[in-house]
Short mmCIF file of C-alpha atoms in Angstrom, two decimals:
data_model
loop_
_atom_site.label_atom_id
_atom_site.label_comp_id
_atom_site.label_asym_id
_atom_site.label_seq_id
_atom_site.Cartn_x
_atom_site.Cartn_y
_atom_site.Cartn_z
CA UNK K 1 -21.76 -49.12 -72.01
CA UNK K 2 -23.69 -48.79 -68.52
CA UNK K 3 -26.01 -45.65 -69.00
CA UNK K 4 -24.74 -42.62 -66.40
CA UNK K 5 -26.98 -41.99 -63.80
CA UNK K 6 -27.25 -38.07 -62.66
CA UNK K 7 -26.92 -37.50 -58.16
CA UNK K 8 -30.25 -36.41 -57.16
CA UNK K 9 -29.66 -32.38 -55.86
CA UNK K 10 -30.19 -31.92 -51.77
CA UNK K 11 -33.87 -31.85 -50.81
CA UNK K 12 -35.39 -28.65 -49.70
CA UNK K 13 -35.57 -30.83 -45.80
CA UNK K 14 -31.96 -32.19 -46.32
CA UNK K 15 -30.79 -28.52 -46.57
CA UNK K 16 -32.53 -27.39 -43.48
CA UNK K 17 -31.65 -30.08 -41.70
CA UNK K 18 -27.74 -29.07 -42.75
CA UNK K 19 -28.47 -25.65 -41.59
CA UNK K 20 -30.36 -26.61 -38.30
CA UNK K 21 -27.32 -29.06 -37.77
CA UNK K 22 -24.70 -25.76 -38.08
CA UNK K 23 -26.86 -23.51 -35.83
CA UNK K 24 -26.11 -25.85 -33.31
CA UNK K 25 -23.24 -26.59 -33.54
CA UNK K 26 -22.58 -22.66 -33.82
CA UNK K 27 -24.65 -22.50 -30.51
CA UNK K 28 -22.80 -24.60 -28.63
CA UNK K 29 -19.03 -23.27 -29.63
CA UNK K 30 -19.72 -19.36 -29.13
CA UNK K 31 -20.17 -19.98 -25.40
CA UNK K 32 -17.44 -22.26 -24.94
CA UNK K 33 -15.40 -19.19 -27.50
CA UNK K 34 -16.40 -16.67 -24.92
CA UNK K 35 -15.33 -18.86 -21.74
CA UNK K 36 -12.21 -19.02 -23.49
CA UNK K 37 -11.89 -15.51 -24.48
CA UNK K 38 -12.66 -14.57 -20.17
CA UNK K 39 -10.16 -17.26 -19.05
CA UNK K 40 -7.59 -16.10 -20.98
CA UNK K 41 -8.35 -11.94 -20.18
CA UNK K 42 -8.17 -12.94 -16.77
CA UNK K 43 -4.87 -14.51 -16.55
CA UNK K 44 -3.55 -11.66 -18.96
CA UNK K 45 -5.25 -8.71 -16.49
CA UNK K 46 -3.43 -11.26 -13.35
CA UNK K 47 0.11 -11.21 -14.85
CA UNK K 48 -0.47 -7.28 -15.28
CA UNK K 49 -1.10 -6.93 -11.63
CA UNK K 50 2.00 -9.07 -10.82
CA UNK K 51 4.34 -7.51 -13.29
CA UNK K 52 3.30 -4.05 -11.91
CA UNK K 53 3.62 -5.55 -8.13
CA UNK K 54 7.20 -6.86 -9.42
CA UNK K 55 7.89 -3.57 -10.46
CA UNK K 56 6.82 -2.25 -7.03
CA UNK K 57 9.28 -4.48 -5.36
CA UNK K 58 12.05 -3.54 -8.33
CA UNK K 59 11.53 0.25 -7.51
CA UNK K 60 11.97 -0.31 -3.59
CA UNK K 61 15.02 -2.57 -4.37
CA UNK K 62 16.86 0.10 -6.55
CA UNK K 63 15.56 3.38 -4.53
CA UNK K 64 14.74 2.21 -0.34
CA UNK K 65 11.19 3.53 -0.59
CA UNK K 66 8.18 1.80 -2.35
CA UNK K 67 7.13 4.41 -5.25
CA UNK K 68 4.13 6.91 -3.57
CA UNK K 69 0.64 6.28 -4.88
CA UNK K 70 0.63 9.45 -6.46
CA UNK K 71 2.20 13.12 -6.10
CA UNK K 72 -0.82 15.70 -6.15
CA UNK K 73 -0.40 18.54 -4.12
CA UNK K 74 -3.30 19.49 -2.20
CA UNK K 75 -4.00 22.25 0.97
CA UNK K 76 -5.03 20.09 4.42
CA UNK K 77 -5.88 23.48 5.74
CA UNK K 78 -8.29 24.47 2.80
CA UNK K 79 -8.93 20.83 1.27
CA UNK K 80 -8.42 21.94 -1.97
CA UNK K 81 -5.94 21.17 -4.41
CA UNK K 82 -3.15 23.26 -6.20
CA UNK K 83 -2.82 22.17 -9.65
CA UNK K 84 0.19 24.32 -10.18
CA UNK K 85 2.57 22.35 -7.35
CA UNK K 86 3.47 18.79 -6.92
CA UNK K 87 4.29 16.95 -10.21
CA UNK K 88 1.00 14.87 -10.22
CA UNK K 89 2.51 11.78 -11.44
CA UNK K 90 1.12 8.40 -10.33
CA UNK K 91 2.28 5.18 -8.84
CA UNK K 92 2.92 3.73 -12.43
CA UNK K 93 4.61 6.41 -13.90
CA UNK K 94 7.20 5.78 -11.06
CA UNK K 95 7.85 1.72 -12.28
CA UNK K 96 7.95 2.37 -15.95
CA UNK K 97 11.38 1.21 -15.68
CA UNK K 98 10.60 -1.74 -14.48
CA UNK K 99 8.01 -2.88 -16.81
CA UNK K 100 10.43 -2.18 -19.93
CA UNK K 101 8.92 1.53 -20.46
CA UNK K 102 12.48 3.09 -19.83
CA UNK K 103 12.11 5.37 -22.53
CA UNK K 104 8.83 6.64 -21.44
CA UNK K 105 9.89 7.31 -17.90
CA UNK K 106 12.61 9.70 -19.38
CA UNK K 107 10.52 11.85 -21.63
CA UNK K 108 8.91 12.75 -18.17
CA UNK K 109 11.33 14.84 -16.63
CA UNK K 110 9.52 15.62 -13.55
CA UNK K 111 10.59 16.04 -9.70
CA UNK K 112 11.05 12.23 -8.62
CA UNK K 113 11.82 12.34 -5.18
CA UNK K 114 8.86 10.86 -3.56
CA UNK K 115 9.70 12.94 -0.29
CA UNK K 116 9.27 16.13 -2.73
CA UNK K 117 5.73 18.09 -1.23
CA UNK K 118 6.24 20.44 -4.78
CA UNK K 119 7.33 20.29 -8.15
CA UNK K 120 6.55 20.98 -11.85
CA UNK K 121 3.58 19.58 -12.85
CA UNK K 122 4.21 16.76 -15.64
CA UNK K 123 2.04 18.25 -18.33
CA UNK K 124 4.42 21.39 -18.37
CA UNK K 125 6.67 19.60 -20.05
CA UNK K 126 6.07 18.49 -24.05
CA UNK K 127 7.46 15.24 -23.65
CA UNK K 128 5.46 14.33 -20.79
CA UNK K 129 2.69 15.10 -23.03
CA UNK K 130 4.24 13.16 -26.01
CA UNK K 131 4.63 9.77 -23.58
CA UNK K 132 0.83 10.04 -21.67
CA UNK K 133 -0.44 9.26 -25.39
CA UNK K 134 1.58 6.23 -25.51
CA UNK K 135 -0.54 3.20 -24.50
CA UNK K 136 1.48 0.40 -21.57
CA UNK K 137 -0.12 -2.92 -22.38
CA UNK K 138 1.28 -3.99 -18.57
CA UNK K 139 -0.96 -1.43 -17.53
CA UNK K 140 -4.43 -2.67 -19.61
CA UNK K 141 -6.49 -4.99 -18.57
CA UNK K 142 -7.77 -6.56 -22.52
CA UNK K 143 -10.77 -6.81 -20.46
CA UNK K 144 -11.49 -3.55 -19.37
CA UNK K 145 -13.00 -2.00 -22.95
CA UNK K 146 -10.10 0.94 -22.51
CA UNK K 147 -9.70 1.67 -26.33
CA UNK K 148 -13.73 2.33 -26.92
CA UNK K 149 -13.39 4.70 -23.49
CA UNK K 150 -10.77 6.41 -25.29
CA UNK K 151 -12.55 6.71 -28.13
CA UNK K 152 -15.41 8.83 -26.90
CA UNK K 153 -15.27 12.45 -26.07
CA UNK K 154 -15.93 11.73 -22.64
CA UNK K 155 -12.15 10.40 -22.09
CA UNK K 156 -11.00 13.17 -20.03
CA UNK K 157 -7.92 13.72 -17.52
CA UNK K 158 -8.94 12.34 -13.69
CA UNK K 159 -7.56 11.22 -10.80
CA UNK K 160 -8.55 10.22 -7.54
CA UNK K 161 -6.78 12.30 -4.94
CA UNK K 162 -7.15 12.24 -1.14
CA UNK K 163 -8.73 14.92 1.10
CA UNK K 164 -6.74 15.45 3.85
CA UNK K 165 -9.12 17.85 5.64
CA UNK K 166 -12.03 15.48 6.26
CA UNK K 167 -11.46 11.98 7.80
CA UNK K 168 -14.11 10.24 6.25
CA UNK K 169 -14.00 12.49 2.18
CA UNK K 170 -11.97 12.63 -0.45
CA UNK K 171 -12.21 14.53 -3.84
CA UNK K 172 -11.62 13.97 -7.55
CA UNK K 173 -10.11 16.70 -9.40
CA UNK K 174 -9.49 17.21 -12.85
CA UNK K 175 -6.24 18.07 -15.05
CA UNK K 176 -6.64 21.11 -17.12
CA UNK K 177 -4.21 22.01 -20.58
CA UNK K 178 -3.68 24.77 -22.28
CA UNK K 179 -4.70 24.92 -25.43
CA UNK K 180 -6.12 21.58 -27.79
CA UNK K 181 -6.85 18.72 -24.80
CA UNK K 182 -4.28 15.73 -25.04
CA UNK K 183 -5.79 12.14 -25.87
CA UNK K 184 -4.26 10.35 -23.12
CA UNK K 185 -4.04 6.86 -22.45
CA UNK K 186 -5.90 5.00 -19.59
CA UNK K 187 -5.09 2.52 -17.03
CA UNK K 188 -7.03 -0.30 -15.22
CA UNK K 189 -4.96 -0.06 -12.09
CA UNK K 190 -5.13 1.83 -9.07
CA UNK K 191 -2.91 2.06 -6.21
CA UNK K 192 -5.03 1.47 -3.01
CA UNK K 193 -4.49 4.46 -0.80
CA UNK K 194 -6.11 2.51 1.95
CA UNK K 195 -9.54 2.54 3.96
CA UNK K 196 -9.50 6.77 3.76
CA UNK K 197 -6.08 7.47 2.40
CA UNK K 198 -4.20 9.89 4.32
CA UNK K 199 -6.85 11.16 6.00
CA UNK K 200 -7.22 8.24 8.47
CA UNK K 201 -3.65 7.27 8.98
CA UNK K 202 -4.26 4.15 11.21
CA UNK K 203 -5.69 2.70 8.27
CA UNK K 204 -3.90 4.65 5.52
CA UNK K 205 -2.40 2.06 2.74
CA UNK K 206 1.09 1.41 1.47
CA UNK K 207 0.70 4.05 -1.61
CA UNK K 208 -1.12 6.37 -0.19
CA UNK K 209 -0.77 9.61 -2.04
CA UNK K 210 2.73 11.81 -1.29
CA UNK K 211 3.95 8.81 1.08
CA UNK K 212 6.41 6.37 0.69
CA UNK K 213 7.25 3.56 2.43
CA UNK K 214 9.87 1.00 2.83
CA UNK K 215 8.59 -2.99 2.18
CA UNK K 216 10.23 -3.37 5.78
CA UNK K 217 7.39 -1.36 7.24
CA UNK K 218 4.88 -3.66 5.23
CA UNK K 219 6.53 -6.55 6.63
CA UNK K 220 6.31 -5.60 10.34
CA UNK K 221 2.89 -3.88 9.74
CA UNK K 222 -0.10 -6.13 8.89
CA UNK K 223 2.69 -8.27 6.45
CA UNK K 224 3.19 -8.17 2.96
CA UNK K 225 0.29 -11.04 1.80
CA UNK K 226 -2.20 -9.16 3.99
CA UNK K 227 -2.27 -5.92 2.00
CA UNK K 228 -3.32 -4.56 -1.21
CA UNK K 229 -1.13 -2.98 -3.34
CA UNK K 230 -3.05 -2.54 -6.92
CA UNK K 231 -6.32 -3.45 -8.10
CA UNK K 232 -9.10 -3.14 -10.91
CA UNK K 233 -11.50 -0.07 -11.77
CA UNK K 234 -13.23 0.07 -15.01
CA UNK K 235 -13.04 4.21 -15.63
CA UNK K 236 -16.55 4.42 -16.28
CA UNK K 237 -19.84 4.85 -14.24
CA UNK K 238 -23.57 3.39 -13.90
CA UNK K 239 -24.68 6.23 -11.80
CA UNK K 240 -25.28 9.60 -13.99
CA UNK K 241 -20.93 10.61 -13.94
CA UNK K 242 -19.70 10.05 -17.88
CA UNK K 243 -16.96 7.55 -18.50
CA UNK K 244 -14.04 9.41 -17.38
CA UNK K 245 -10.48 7.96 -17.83
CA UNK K 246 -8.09 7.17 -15.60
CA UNK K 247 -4.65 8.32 -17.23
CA UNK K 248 -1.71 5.95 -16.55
CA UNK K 249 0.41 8.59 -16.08
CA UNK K 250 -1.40 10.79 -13.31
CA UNK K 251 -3.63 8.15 -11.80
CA UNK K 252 -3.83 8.74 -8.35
CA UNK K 253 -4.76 5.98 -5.73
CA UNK K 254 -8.28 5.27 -4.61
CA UNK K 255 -9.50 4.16 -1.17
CA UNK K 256 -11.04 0.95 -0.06
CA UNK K 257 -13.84 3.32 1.72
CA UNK K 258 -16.79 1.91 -0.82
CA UNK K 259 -16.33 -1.52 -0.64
CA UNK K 260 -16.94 -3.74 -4.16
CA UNK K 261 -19.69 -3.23 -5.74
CA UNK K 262 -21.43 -5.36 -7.95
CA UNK K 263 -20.56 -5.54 -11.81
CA UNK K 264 -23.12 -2.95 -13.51
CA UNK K 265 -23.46 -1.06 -10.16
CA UNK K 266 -20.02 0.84 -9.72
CA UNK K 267 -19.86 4.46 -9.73
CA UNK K 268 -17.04 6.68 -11.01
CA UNK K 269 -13.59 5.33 -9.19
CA UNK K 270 -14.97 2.07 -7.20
CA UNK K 271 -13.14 -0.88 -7.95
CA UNK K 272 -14.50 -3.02 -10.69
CA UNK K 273 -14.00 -5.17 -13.96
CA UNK K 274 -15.56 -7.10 -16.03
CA UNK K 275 -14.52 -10.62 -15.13
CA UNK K 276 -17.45 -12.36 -13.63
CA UNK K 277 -18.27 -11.80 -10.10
CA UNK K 278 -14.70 -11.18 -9.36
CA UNK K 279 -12.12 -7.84 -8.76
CA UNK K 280 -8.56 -8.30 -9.09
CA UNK K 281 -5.98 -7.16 -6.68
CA UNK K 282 -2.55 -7.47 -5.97
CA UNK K 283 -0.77 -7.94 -2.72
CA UNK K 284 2.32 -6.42 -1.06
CA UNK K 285 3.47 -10.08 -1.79
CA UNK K 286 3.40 -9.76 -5.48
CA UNK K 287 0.55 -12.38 -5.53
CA UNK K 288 -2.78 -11.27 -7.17
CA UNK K 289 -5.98 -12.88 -5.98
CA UNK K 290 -9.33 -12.10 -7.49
CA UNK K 291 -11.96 -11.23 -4.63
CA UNK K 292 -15.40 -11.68 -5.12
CA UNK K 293 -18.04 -8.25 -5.04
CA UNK K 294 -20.12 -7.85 -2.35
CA UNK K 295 -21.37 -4.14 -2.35
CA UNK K 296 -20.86 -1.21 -0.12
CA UNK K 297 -23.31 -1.80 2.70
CA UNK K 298 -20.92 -0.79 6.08
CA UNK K 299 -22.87 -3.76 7.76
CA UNK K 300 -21.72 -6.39 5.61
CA UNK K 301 -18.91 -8.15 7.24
CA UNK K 302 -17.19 -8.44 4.33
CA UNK K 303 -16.67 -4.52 4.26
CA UNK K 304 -14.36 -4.78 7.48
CA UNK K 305 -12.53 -7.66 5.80
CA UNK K 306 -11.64 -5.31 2.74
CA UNK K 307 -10.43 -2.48 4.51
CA UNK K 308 -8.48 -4.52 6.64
CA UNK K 309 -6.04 -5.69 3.28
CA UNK K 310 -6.59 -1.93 2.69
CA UNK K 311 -4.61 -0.53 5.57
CA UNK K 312 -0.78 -1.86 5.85
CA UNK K 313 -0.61 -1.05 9.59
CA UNK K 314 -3.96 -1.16 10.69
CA UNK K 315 -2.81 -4.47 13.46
CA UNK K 316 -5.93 -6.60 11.42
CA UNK K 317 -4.57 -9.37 10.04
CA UNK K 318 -7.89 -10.94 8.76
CA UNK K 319 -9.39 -13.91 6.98
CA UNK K 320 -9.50 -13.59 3.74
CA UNK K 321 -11.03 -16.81 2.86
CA UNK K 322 -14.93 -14.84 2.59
CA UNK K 323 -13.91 -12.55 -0.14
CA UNK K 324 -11.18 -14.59 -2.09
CA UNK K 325 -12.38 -16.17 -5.21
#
């Protein structure tokens, strides 16, 4: 019988060569992981924007009027706002229908009618309350951190709301409760309100806040695929403003007035996200195109190319080929 012969064990080198081997190999697959990971946030956060533009177009279908950008009441005379009139719902809470939220959209039993200059503010009613703490994945960018933003105490109640008093301001104001605060869901999406909102109406957009308009005014305007309906802000700050929220249910819309900054460099209510280089935004079309940041300088040509798509009736209808990605 032919004496057994025992394997030698691994070498001390073998082994680290094994390991060295892995930690390559690890190297090289976590990049192409995380180029994965952004590809595929980025076509999610783009079929948001449509659906929500698809609802847009849904809304105006069923009711004649696009939905407003948002229905704070606020005093031209005094440029403040009244937090006790005007329901202070916002663009989205107006299409929950059409993005399969139906039920939501009825535990909000607010004043509808876009027309409506008053009404009962949402959070009056328990419901209301009840449905702003629901999250609408149509309305989340899986990009846009939203959960660790709620998660912090500095996840408040904001919205952007336009200044009617001053053509070249606008304000923020809060939402205040009675009583234990309400942990309220965020969006990623803003209406765009145009270059000033309301303020400037010659370049005032589509959802401007208490306005409605019908797509037929879009269309003989500037034209649907030359104006920006929705696009991306990350509800947080790199300037000394906490990480506010923007609530899905009350966000207002937010002018084009700023420009788009750089990633790391947006303050409180710019546009911005965190897919490289790049901010989101869908058209009065339904198409969504990513444009690239460029800042806020006023002299950058670029700036006057924005706030063209901002306005819907503004008579620009401009290149887009220097800030399309």
């Amino acid at each position: 019988m032919a004496p057994l012969h025992r394997r030698a064990a691994f070498t001390l080198i073998e082994l680290l060569v094994v390991v060295a081997i892995i930690a390559i190999l690890i190297g090289l697959l976590l990049p192409a992981v995380q180029k994965v990971r952004e590809a595929a946030a980025r076509t999610q956060c783009a079929n948001n924007l449509k659906q929500v533009a698809l609802a847009c177009h849904a809304y105006e279908a069923a009711n004649g009027l696009l939905p407003p950008g948002g229905m704070a009441s606020f005093s031209a005379a005094a440029g403040t706002t009244d937090a006790t009139k005007g329901s202070w719902v916002g663009s989205l809470a107006f299409v929950l229908p059409y993005v399969e939220q139906d039920a939501l959209y009825k535990m909000t039993p607010v004043d509808w009618n876009p027309r409506s200059p008053v009404g009962t503010p949402w959070w009056s009613f328990p419901t209301a309350q009840q449905a702003a703490q629901v999250k609408v994945r149509a309305f989340r960018c899986p990009a846009g951190n939203l959960d660790a933003i709620e998660a912090s105490s500095a996840a408040l109640v904001y919205a952007a709301v336009d200044d009617a008093s001053a053509p070249e301001s606008y304000l923020w104001s809060t939402y205040h409760f009675d009583g234990d605060p309400i942990k309220m869901r965020l969006t990623s999406y803003l209406a765009v309100s145009g270059v000033f909102g309301t303020a400037e109406p010659a370049t005032q957009g589509v959802l401007a806040n208490g306005t409605a308009v019908a797509l037929a005014a879009l269309t003989a305007g500037d034209g649907a695929s030359n104006t920006l309906l929705f696009g991306e802000s990350l509800n947080k700050s790199a300037g000394p403003v906490p990480d506010y929220g923007f609530s899905w249910i009350g966000a207002s819309p937010a002018p084009a007035c700023y420009g788009l900054p750089a990633r790391g460099t947006e303050l409180w209510g710019d546009w911005g996200s965190n897919h490289t280089g790049t901010v989101p935004f869908a058209f009065g079309d339904g198409s969504v195109r990513h444009l690239r940041t460029f800042g806020s300088e006023e002299a950058d040509p670029r700036m006057a190319v924005f706030r063209a798509l901002a306005g819907y009736r503004d008579g620009h209808q401009t290149d887009v080929g220097s800030i399309v990605n």
